[in-house]
PDB file of C-alpha atoms in Angstrom:
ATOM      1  CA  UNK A   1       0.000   0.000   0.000  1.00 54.00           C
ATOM      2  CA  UNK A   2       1.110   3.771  -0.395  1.00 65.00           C
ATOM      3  CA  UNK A   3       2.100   5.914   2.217  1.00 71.00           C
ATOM      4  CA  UNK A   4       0.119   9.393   1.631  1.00 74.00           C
ATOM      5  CA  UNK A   5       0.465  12.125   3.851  1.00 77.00           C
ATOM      6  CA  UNK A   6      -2.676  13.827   4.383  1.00 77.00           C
ATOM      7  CA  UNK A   7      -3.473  17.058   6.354  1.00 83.00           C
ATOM      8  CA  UNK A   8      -6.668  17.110   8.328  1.00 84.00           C
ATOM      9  CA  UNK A   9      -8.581  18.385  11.024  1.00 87.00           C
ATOM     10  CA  UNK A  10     -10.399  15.388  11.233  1.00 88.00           C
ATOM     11  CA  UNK A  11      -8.141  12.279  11.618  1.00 85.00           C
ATOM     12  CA  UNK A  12      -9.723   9.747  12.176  1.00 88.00           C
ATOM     13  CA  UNK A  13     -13.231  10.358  10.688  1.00 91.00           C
ATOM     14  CA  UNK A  14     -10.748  10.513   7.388  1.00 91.00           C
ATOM     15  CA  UNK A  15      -9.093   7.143   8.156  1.00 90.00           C
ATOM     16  CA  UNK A  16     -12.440   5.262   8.289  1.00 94.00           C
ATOM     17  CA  UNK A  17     -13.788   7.361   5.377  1.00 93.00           C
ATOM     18  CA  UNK A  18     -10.455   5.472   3.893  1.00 91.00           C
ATOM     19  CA  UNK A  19     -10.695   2.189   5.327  1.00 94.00           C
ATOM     20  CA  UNK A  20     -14.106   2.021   4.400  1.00 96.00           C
ATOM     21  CA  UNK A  21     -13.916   2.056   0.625  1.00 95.00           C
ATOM     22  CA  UNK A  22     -13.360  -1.855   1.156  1.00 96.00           C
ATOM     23  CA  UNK A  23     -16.464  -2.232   2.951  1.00 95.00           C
ATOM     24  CA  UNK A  24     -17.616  -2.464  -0.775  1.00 96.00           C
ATOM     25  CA  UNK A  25     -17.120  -5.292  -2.944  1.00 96.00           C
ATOM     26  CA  UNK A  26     -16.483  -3.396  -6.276  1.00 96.00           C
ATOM     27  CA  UNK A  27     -13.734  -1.676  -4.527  1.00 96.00           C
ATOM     28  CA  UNK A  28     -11.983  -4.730  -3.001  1.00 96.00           C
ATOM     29  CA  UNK A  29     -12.480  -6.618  -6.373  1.00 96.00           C
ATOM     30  CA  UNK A  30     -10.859  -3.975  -7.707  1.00 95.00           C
ATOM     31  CA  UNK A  31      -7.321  -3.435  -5.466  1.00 95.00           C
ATOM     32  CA  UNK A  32      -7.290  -7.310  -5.765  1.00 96.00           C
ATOM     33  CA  UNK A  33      -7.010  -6.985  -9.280  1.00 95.00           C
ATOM     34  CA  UNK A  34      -4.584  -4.019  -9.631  1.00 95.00           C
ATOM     35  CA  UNK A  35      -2.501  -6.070  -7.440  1.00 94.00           C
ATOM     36  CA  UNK A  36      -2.686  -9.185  -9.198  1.00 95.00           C
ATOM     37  CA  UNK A  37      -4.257 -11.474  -6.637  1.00 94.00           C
ATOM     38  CA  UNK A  38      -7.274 -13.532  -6.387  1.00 91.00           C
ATOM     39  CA  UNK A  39     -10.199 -12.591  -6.517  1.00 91.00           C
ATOM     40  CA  UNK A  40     -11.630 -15.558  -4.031  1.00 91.00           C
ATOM     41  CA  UNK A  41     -15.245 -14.950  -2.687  1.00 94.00           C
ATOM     42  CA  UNK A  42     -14.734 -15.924   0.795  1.00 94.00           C
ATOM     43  CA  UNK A  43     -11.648 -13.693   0.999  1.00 95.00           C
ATOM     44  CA  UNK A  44     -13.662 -10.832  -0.308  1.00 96.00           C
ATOM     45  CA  UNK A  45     -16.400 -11.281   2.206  1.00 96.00           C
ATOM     46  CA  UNK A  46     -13.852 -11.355   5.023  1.00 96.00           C
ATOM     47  CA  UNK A  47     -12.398  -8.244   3.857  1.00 97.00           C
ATOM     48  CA  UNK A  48     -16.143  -6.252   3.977  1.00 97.00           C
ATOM     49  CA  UNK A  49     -17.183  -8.066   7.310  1.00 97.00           C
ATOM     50  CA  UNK A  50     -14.215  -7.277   8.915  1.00 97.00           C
ATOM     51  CA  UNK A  51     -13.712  -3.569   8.381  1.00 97.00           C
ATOM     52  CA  UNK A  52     -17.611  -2.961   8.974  1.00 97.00           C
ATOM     53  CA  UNK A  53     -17.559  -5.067  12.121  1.00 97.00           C
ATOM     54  CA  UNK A  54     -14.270  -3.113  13.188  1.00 97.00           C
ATOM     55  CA  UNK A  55     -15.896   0.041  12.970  1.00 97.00           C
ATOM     56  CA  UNK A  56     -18.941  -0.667  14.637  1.00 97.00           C
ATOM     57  CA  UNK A  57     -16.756  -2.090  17.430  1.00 97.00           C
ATOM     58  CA  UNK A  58     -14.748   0.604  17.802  1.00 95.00           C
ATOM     59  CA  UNK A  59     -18.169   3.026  17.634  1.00 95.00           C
ATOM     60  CA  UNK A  60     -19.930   1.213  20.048  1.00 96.00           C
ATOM     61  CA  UNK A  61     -16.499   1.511  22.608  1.00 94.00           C
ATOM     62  CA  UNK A  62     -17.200   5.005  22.656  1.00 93.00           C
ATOM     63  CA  UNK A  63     -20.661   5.392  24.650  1.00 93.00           C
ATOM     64  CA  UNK A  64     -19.673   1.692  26.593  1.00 93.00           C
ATOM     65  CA  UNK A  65     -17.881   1.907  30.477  1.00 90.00           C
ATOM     66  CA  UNK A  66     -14.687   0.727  31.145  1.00 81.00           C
ATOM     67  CA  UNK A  67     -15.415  -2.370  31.927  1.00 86.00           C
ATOM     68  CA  UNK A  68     -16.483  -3.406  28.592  1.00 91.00           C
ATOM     69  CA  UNK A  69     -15.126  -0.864  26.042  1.00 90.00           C
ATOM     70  CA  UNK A  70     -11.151  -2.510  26.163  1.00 86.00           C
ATOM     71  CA  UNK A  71     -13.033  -5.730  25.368  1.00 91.00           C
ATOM     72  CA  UNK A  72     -14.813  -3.941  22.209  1.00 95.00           C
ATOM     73  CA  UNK A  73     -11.429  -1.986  21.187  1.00 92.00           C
ATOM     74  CA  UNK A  74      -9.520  -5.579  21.227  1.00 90.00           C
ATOM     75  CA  UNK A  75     -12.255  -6.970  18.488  1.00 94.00           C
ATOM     76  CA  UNK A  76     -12.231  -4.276  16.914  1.00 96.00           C
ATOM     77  CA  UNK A  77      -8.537  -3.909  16.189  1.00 93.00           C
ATOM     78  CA  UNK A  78      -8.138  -7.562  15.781  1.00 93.00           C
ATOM     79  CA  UNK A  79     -11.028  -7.338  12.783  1.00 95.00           C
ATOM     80  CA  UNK A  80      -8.810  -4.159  11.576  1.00 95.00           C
ATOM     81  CA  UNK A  81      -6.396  -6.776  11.298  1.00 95.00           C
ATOM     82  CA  UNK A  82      -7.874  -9.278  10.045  1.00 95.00           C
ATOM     83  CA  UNK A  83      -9.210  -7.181   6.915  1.00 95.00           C
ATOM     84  CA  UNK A  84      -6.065  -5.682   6.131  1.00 94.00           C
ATOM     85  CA  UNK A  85      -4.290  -8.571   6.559  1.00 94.00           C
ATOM     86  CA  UNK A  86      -6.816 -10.114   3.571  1.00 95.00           C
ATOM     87  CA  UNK A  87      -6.493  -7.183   1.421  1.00 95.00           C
ATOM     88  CA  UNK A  88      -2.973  -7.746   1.696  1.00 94.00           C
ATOM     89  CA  UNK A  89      -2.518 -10.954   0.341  1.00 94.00           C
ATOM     90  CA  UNK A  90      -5.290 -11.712  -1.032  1.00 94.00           C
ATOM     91  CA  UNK A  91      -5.930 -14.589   0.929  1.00 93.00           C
ATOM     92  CA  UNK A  92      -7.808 -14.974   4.437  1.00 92.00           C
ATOM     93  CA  UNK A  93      -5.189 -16.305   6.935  1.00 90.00           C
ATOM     94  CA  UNK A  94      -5.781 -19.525   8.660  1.00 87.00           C
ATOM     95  CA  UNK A  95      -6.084 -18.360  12.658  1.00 89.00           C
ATOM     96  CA  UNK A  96      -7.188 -21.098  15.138  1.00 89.00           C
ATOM     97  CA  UNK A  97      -6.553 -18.970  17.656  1.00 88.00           C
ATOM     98  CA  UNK A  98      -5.433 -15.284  20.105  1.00 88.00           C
ATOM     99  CA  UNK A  99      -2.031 -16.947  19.634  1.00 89.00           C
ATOM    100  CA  UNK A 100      -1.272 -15.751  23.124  1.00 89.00           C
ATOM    101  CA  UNK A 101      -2.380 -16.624  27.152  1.00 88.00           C
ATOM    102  CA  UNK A 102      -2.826 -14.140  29.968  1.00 86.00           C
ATOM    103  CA  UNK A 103      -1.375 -15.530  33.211  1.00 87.00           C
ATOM    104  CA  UNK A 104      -3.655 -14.054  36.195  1.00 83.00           C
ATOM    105  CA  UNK A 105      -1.470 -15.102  38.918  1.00 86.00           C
ATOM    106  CA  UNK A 106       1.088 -12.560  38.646  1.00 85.00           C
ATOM    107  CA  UNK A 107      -1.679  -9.598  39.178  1.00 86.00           C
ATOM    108  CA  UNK A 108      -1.158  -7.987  42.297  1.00 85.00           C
ATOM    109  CA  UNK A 109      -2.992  -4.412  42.190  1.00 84.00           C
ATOM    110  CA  UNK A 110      -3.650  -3.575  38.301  1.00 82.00           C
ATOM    111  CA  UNK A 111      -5.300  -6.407  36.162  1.00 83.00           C
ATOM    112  CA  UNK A 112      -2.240  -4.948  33.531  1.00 85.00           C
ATOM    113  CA  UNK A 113       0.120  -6.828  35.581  1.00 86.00           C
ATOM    114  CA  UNK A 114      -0.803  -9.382  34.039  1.00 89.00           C
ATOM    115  CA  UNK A 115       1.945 -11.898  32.357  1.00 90.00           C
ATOM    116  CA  UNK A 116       1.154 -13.143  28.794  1.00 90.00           C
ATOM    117  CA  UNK A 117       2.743 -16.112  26.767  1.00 90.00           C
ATOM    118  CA  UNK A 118       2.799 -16.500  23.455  1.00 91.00           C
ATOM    119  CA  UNK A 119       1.178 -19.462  21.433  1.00 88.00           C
ATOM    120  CA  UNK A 120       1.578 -21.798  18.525  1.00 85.00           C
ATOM    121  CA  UNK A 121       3.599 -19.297  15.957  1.00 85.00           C
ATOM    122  CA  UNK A 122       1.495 -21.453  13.186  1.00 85.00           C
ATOM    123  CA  UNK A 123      -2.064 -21.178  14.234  1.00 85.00           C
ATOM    124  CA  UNK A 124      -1.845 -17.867  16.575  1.00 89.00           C
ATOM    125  CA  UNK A 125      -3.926 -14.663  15.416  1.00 90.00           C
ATOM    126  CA  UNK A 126      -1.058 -12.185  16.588  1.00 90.00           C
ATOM    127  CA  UNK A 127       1.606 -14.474  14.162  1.00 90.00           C
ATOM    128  CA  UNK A 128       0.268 -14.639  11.210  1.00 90.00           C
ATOM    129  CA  UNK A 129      -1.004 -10.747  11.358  1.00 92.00           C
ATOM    130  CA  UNK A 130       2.702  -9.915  12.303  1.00 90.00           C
ATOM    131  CA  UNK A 131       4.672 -11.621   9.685  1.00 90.00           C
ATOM    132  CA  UNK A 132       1.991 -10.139   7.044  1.00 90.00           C
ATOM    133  CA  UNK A 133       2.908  -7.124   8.023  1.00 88.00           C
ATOM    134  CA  UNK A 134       6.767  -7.980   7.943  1.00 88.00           C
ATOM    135  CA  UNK A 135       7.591  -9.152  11.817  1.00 86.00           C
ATOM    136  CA  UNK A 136       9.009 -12.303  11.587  1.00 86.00           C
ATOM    137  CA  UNK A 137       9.988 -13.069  14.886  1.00 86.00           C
ATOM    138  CA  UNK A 138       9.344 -15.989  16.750  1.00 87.00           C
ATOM    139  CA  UNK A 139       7.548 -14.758  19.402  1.00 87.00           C
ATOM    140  CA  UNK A 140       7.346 -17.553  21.633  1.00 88.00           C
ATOM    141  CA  UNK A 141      10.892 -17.655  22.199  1.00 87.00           C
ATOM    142  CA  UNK A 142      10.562 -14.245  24.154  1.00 83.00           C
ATOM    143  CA  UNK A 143       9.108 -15.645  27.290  1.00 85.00           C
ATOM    144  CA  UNK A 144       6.569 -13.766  29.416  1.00 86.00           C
ATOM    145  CA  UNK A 145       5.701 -10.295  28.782  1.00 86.00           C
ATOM    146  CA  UNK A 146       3.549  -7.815  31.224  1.00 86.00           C
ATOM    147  CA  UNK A 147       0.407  -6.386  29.840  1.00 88.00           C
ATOM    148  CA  UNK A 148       1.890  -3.463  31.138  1.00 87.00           C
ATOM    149  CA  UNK A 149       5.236  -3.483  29.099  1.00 86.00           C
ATOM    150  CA  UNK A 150       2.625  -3.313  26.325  1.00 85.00           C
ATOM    151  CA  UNK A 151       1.178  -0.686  27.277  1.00 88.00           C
ATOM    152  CA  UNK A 152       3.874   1.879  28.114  1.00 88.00           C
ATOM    153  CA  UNK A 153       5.051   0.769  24.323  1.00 85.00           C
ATOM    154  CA  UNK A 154       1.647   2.565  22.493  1.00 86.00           C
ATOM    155  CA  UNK A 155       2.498   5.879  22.510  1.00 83.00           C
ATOM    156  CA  UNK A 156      -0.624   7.557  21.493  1.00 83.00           C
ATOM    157  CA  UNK A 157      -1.650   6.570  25.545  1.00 85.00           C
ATOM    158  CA  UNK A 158       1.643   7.388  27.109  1.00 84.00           C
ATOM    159  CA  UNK A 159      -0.199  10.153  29.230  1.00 83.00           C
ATOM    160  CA  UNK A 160      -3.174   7.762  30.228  1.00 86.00           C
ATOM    161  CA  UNK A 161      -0.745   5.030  30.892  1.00 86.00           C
ATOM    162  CA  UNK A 162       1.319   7.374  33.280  1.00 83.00           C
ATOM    163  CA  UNK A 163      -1.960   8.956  34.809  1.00 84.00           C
ATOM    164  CA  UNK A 164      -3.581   5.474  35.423  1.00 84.00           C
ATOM    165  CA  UNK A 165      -0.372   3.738  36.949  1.00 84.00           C
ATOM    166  CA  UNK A 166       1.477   6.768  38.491  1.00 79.00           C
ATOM    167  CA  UNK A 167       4.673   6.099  36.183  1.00 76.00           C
ATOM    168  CA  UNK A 168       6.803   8.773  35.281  1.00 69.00           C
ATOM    169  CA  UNK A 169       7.783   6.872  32.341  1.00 71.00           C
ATOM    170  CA  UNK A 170       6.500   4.279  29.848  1.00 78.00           C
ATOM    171  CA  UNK A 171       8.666   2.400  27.240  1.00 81.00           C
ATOM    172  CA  UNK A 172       8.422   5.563  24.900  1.00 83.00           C
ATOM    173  CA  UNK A 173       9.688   9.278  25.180  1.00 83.00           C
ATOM    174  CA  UNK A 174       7.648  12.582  24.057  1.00 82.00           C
ATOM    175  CA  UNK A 175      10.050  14.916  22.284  1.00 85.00           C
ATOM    176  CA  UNK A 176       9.331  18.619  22.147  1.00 86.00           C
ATOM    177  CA  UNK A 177      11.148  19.796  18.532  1.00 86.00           C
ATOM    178  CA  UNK A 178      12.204  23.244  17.941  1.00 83.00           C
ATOM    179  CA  UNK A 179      14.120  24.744  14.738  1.00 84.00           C
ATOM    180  CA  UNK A 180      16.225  26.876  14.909  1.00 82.00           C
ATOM    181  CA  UNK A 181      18.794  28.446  12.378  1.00 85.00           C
ATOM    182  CA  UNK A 182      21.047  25.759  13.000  1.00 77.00           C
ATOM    183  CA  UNK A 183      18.252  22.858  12.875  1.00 77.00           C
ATOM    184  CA  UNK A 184      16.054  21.230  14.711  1.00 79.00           C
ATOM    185  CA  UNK A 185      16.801  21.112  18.215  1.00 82.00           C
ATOM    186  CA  UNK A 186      14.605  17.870  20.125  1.00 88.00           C
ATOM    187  CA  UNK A 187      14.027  18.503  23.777  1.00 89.00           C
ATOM    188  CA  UNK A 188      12.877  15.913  26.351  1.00 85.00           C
ATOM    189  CA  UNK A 189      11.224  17.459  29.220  1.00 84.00           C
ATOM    190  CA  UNK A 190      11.854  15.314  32.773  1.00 80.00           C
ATOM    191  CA  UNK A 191      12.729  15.861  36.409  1.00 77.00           C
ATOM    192  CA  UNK A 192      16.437  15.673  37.041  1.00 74.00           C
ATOM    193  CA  UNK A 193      16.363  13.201  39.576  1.00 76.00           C
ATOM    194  CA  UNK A 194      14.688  10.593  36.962  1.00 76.00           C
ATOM    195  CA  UNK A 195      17.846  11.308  33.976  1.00 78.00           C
ATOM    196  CA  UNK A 196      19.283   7.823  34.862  1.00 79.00           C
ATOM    197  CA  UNK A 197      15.782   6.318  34.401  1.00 80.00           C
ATOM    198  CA  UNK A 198      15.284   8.192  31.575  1.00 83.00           C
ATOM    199  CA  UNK A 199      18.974   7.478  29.848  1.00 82.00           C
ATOM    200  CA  UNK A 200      17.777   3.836  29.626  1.00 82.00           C
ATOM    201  CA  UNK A 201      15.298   4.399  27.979  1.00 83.00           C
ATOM    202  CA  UNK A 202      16.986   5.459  25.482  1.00 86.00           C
ATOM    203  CA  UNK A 203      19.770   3.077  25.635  1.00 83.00           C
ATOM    204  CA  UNK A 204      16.733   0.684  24.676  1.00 82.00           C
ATOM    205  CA  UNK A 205      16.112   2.623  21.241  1.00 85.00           C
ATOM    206  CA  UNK A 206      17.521   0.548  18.138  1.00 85.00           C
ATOM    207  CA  UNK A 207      20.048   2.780  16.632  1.00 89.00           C
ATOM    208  CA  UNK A 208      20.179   5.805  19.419  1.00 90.00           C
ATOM    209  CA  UNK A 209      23.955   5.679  20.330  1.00 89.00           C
ATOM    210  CA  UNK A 210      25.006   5.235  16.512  1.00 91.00           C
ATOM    211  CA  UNK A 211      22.583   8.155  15.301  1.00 91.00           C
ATOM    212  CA  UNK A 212      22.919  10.450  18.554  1.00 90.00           C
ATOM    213  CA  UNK A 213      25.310  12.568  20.827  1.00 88.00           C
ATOM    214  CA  UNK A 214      25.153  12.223  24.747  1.00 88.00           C
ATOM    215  CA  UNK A 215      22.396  13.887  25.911  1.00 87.00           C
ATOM    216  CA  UNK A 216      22.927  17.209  27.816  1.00 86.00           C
ATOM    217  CA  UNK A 217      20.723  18.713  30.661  1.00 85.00           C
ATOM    218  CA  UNK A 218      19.665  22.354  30.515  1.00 86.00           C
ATOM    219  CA  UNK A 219      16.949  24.313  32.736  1.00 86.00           C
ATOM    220  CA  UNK A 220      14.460  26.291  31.198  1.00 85.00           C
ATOM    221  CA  UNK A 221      13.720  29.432  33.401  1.00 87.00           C
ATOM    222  CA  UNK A 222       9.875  30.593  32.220  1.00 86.00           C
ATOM    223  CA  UNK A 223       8.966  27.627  33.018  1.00 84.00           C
ATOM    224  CA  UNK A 224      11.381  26.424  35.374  1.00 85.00           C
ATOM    225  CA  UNK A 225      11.457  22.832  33.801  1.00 84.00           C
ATOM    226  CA  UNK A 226      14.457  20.151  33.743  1.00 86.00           C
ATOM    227  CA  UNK A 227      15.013  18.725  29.658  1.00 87.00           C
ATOM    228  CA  UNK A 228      17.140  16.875  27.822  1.00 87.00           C
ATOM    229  CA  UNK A 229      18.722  18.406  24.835  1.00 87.00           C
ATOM    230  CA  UNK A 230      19.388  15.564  22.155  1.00 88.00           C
ATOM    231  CA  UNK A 231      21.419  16.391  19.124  1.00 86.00           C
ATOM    232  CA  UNK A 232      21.938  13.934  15.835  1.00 87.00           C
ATOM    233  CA  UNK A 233      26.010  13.562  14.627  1.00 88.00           C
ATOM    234  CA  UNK A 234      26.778  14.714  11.916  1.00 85.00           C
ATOM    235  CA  UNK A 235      26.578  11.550  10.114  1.00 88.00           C
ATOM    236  CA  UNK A 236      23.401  11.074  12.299  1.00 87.00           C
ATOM    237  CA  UNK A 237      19.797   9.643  10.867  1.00 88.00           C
ATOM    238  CA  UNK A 238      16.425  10.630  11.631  1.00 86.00           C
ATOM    239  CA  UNK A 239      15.266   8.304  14.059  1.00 86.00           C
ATOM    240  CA  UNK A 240      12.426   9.202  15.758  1.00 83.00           C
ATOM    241  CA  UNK A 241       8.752   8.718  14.713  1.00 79.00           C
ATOM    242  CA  UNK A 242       5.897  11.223  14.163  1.00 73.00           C
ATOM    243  CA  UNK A 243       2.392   9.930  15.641  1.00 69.00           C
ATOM    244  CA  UNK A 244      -1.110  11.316  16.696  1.00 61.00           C
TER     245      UNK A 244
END
């Protein structure tokens, strides 16, 4: 598929108006065709169901409480999934199952702490969508992974997942970019006494130490906030990645 870069004040009413077009079967028929794969009628039917089911899912998520709307925002991304993962091939994968197991015993307080194991990499949902879309990792030979390690990954909730579990920190970083005549300068607002805790997160970013300088500290005063000031070498690449 092509990357388009499209400038809106209405995101994501503009990605379902998008996502939507294969809710119809001339349209699927058609991308099949353009990309020369077949055109098989139970493929094209799990292409329509599942972006129509996904967005009534993820509709309905919005007026439920929280103790049912995660449950409706899982489907709902897993029959995002499943339709793109159609459209992409062409074929409708063969899933038996989640492909993973949530281990209750190791909850203490949150229901995120949560362990989860990983399944059959043949038969498991979360395989075959990932190696579609180009992860071809073994999963299972990763071990256990907290629901909450997930969670401080997704950066569009890296302020909910700090609110909700009093973390200063998730697995990602918020940079604040300014340019100046010299470039763009990316700052990364924290308290000083958590620059350790910060530093490895970073240390845990593919590529940082190749692409990046040491971080330095500065203090700004009309606000009278800690940062970190991080500046690419000279040979340095552009890392980091814009979301919403």
């Amino acid at each position: 598929m092509i990357n388009r870069e499209i400038f809106t004040e209405s995101p994501e009413d503009d990605l379902w108006r998008e996502l939507l077009q294969y809710s119809y079967r001339a349209n699927v028929s058609r991308y099949l065709k353009e990309h020369s794969l077949d055109e098989d009628e139970d493929t094209i039917n799990t292409i329509i169901g599942s972006f129509l089911q996904a967005n009534e899912y993820f509709k309905a998520s919005k007026s439920a409480n929280l103790q049912i709307s995660p449950l409706l925002l899982y489907y709902g991304a897993t029959n995002l999934l499943l339709g793109l993962t159609s459209l992409m091939t062409g074929k409708r994968p063969e899933i038996k199952n989640h492909g993973m197991t949530a281990i209750d015993s190791t909850i203490s307080t949150y229901i995120a702490e949560a362990n989860v194991v990983f399944g059959d990499p043949n038969t498991g949902g979360i395989h075959q969508f990932a190696r579609i879309l180009g992860f071809e990792k073994d999963l299972t030979k990763c071990g256990e992974w907290k629901m909450m390690d997930f969670l401080s990954s997704i950066v569009e909730i890296d302020q909910d997942y700090r609110k909700c579990y009093a973390q200063e920190n998730g697995n990602t970083l918020l940079l604040d970019l300014f340019n100046t005549p010299t470039g763009t300068i990316e700052r990364l607002y924290l308290n000083k006494n958590k620059v350790e805790a910060i530093s490895a997160v970073l240390n845990n970013v593919e590529g940082f130490e190749k692409n990046y300088l040491l971080p330095q500290v500065g203090h700004e005063r009309e606000s009278d906030r800690d940062y970190l000031i991080l500046r690419k070498k000279m040979s340095g690449k552009d890392i980091k990645r814009i979301s919403f």
